[in-house]
PDB file of C-alpha atoms in Angstrom:
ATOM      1  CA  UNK A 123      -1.902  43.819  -0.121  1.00  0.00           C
ATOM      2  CA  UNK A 124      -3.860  40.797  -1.010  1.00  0.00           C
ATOM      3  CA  UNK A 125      -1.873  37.776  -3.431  1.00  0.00           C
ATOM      4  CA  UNK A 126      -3.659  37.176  -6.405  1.00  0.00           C
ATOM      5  CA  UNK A 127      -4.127  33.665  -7.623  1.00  0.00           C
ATOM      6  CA  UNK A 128      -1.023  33.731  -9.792  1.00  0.00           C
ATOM      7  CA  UNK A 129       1.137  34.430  -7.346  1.00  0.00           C
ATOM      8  CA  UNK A 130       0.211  31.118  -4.479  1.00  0.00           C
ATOM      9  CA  UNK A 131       2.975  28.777  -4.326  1.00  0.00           C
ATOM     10  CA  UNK A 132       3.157  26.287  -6.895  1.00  0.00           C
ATOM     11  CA  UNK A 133       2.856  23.636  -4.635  1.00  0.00           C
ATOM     12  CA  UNK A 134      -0.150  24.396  -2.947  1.00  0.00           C
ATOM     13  CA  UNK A 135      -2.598  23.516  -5.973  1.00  0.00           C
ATOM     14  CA  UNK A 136      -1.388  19.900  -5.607  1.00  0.00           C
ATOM     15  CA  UNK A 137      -1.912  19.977  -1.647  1.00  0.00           C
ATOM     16  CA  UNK A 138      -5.729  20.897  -2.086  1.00  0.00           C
ATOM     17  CA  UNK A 139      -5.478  18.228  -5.061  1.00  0.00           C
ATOM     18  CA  UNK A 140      -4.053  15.505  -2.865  1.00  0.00           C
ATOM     19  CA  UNK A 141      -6.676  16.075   0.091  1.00  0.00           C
ATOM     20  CA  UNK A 142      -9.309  16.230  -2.099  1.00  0.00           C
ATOM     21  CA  UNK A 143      -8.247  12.146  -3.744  1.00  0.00           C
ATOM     22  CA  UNK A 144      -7.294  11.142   0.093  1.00  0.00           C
ATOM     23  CA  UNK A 145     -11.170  12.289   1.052  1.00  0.00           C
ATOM     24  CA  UNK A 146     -12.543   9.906  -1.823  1.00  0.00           C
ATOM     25  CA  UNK A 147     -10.240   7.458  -1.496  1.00  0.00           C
ATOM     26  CA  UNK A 148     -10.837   7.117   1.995  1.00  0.00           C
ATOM     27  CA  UNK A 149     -14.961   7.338   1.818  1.00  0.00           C
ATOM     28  CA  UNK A 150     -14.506   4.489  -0.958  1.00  0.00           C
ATOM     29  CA  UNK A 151     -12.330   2.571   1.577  1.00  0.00           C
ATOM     30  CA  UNK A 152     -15.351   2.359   4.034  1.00  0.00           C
ATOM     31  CA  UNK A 153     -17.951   1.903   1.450  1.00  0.00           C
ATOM     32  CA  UNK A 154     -20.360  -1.349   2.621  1.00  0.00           C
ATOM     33  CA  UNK A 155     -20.366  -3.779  -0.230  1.00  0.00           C
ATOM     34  CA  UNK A 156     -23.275  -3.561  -2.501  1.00  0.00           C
ATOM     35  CA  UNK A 157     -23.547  -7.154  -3.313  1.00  0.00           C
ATOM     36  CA  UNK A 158     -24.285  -7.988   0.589  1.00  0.00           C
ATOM     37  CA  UNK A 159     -27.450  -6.458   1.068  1.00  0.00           C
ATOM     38  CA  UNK A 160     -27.457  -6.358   4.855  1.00  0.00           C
ATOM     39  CA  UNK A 161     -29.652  -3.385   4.972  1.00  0.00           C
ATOM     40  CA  UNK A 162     -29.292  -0.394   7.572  1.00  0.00           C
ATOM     41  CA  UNK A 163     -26.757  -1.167   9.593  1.00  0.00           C
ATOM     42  CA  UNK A 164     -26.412  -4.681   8.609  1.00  0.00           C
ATOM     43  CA  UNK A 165     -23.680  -4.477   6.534  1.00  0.00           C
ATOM     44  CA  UNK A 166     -19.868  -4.430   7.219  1.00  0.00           C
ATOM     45  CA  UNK A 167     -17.374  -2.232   5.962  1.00  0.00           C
ATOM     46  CA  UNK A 168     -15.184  -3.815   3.050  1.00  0.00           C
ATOM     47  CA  UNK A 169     -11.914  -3.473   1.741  1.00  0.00           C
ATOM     48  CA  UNK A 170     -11.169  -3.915  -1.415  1.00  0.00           C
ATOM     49  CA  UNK A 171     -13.956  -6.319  -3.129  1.00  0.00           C
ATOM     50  CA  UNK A 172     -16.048  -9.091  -1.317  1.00  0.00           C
ATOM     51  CA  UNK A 173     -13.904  -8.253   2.159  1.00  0.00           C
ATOM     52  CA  UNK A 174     -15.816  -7.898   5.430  1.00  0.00           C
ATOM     53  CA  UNK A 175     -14.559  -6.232   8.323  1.00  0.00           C
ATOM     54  CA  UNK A 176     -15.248  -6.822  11.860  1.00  0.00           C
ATOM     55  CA  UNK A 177     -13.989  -4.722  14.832  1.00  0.00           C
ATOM     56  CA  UNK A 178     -13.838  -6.428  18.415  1.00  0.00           C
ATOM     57  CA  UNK A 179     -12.815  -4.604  21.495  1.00  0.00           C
ATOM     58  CA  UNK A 180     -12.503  -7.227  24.458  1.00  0.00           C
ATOM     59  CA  UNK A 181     -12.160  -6.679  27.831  1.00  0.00           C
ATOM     60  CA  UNK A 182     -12.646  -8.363  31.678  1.00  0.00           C
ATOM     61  CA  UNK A 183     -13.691  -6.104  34.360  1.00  0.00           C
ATOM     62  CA  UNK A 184     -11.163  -7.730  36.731  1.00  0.00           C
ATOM     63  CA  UNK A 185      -8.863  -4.820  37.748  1.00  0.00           C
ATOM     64  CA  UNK A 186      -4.993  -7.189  37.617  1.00  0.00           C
ATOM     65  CA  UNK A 187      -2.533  -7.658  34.750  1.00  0.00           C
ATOM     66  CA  UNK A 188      -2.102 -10.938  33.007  1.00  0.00           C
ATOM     67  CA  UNK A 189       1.749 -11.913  33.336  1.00  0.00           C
ATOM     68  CA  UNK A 190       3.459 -12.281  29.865  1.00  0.00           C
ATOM     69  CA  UNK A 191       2.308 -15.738  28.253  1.00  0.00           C
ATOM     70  CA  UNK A 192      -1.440 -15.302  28.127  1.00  0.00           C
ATOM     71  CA  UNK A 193      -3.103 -15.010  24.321  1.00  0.00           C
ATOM     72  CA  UNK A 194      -5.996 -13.541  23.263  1.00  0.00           C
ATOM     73  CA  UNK A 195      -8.419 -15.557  20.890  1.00  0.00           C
ATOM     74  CA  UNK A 196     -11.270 -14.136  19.015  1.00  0.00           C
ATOM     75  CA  UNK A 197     -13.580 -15.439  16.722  1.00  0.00           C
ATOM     76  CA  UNK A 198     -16.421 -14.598  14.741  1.00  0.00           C
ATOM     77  CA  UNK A 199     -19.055 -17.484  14.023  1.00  0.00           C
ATOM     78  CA  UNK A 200     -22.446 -18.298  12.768  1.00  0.00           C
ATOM     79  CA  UNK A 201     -24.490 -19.253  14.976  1.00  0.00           C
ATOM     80  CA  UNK A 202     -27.672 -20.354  13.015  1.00  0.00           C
ATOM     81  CA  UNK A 203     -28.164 -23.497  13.863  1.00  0.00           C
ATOM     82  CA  UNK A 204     -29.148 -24.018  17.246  1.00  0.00           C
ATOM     83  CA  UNK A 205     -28.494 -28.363  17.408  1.00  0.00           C
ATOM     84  CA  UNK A 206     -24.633 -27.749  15.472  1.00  0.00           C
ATOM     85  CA  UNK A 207     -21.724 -26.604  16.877  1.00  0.00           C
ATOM     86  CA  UNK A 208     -20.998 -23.010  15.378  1.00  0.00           C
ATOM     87  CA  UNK A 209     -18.992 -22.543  12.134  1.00  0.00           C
ATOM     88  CA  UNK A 210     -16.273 -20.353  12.476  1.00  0.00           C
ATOM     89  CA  UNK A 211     -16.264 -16.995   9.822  1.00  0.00           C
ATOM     90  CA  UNK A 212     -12.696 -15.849  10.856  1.00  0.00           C
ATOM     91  CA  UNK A 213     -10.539 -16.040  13.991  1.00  0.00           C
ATOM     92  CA  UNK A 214      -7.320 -14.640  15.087  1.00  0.00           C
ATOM     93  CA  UNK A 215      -5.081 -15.059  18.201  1.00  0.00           C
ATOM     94  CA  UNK A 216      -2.667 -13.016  19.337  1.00  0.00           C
ATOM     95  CA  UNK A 217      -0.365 -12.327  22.710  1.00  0.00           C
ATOM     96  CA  UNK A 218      -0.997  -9.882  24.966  1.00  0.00           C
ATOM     97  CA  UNK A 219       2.621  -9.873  26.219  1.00  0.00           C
ATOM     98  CA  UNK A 220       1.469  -7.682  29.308  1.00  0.00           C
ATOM     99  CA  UNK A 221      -0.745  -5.293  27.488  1.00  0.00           C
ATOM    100  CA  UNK A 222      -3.768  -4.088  29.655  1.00  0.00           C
ATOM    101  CA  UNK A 223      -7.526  -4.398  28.131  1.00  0.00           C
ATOM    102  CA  UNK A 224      -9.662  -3.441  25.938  1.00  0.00           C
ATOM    103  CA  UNK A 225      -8.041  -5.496  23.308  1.00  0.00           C
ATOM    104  CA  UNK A 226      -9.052  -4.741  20.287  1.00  0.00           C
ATOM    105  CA  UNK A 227      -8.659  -6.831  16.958  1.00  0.00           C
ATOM    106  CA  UNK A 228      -9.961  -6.604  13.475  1.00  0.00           C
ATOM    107  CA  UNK A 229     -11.557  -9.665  11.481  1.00  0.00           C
ATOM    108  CA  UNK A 230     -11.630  -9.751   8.042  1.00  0.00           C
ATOM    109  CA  UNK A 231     -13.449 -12.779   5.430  1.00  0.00           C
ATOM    110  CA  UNK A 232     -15.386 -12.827   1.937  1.00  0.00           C
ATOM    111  CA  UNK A 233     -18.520 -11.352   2.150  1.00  0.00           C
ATOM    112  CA  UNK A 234     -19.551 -14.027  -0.137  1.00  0.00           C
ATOM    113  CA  UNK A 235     -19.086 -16.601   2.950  1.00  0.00           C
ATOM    114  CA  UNK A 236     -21.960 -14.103   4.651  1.00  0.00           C
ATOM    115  CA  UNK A 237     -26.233 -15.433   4.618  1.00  0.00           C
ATOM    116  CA  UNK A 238     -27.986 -12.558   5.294  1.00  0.00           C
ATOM    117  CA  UNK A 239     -30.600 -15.250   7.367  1.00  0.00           C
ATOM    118  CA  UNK A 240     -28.057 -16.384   9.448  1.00  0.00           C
ATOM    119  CA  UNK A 241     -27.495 -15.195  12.458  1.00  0.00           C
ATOM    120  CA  UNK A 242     -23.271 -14.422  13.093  1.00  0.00           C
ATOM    121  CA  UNK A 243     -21.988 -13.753  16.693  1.00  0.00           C
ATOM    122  CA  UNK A 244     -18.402 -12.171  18.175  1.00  0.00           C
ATOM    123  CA  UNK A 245     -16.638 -14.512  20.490  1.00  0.00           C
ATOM    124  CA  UNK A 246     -13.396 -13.520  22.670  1.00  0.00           C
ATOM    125  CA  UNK A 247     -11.581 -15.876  25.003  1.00  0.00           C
ATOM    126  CA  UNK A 248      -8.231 -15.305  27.245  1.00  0.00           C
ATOM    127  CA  UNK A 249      -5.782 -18.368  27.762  1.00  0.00           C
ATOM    128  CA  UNK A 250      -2.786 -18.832  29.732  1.00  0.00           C
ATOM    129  CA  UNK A 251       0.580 -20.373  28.695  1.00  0.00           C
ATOM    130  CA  UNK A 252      -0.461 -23.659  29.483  1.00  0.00           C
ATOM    131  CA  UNK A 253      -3.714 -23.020  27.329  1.00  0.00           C
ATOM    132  CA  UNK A 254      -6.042 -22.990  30.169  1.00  0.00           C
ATOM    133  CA  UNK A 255      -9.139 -20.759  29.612  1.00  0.00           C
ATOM    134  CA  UNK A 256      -8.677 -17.597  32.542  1.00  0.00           C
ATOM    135  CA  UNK A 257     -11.294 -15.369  30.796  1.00  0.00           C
ATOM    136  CA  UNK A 258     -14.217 -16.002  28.074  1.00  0.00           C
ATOM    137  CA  UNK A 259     -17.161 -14.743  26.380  1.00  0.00           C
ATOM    138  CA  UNK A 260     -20.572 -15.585  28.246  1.00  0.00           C
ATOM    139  CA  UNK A 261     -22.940 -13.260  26.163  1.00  0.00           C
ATOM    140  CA  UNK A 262     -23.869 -13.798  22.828  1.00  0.00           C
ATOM    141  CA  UNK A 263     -22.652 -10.576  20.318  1.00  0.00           C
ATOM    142  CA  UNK A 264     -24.380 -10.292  17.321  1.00  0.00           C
ATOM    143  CA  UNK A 265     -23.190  -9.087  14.412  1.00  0.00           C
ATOM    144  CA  UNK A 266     -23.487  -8.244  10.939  1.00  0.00           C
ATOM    145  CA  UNK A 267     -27.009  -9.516  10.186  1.00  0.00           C
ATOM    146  CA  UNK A 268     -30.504  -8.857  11.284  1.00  0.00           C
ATOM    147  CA  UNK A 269     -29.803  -4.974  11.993  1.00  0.00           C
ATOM    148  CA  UNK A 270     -26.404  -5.691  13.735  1.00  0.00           C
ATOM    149  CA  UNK A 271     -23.367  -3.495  13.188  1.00  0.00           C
ATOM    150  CA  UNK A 272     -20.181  -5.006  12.262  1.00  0.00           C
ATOM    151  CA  UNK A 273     -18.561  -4.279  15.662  1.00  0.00           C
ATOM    152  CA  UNK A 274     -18.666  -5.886  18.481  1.00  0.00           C
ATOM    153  CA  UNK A 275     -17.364  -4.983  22.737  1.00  0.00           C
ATOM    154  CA  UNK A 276     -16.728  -8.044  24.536  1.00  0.00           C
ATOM    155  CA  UNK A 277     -16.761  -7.895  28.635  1.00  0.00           C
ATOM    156  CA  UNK A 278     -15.056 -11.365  28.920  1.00  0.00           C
ATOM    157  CA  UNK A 279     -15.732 -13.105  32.306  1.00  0.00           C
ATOM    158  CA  UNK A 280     -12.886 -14.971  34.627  1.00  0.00           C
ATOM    159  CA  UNK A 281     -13.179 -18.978  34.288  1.00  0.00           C
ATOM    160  CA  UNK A 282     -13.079 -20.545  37.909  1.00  0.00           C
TER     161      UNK A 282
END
């Protein structure tokens, strides 16, 4: 015997109701900020208004744990003008209290800070408890701009 309508649990309206507001809520959540005008790919997923959001995974292909003390640094910057030093967006540090790579970190700033003719690059660096560099970016990593995403993965090379 098949239930009819009338006789489904009260509840279970309010579940289909409640994924149905979590789905939209979530797709507006990831929605790229119309006010940036990066294009295809160009722009970053915001949160809340004027937010971008930038996702780094670092890592070094060296195959050793850093000991307890060592701190991750990333930063993203824009990297326009070639005879300046680089103007930093965001940047965040963090230790890695024994953790093994890839690192990864999320970077958030005003998407009114953002010139879609600038050129903004993902920059990781690994220091030890004394603050000596071990392991740092030697690649440039777009992002953001020109066609880039808003993500960036960061093979970090050892500092002799």
């Amino acid at each position: 015997m098949t239930p009819s309508i009338n006789s489904r649990k009260p509840w279970s309206r309010t579940l289909a109701l409640a994924g149905v507001l979590g789905v939209g809520m979530v797709a507006a959540g990831c929605a790229v900020d119309p006010g940036y005008g990066g294009g295809a790919g160009g722009g970053g997923p915001t949160v809340g208004t004027g937010m971008t959001i930038v996702t780094v995974e670092a890592s070094y292909r060296e195959r050793i744990m850093l000991p307890p003390g060592h701190v991750l640094t990333v930063k993203i910057e824009d990297v326009s003008l070639a005879d300046a030093p680089a103007r930093v967006m965001a940047e965040t540090s963090e230790p890695l209290n024994g953790r093994a790579p890839p690192y990864s970190v999320t970077l958030g700033f005003p998407t009114s800070q953002i010139d879609p003719r600038h050129t903004y690059a993902a920059r990781a660096s690994i220091s030890d408890e004394n603050g000596r560099l071990v392991f740092t970016t030697t690649e440039r990593h777009v992002v953001l701009t020109q066609g880039a995403r808003p993500s960036a993965q960061i093979t970090m090379q050892g500092v002799r």
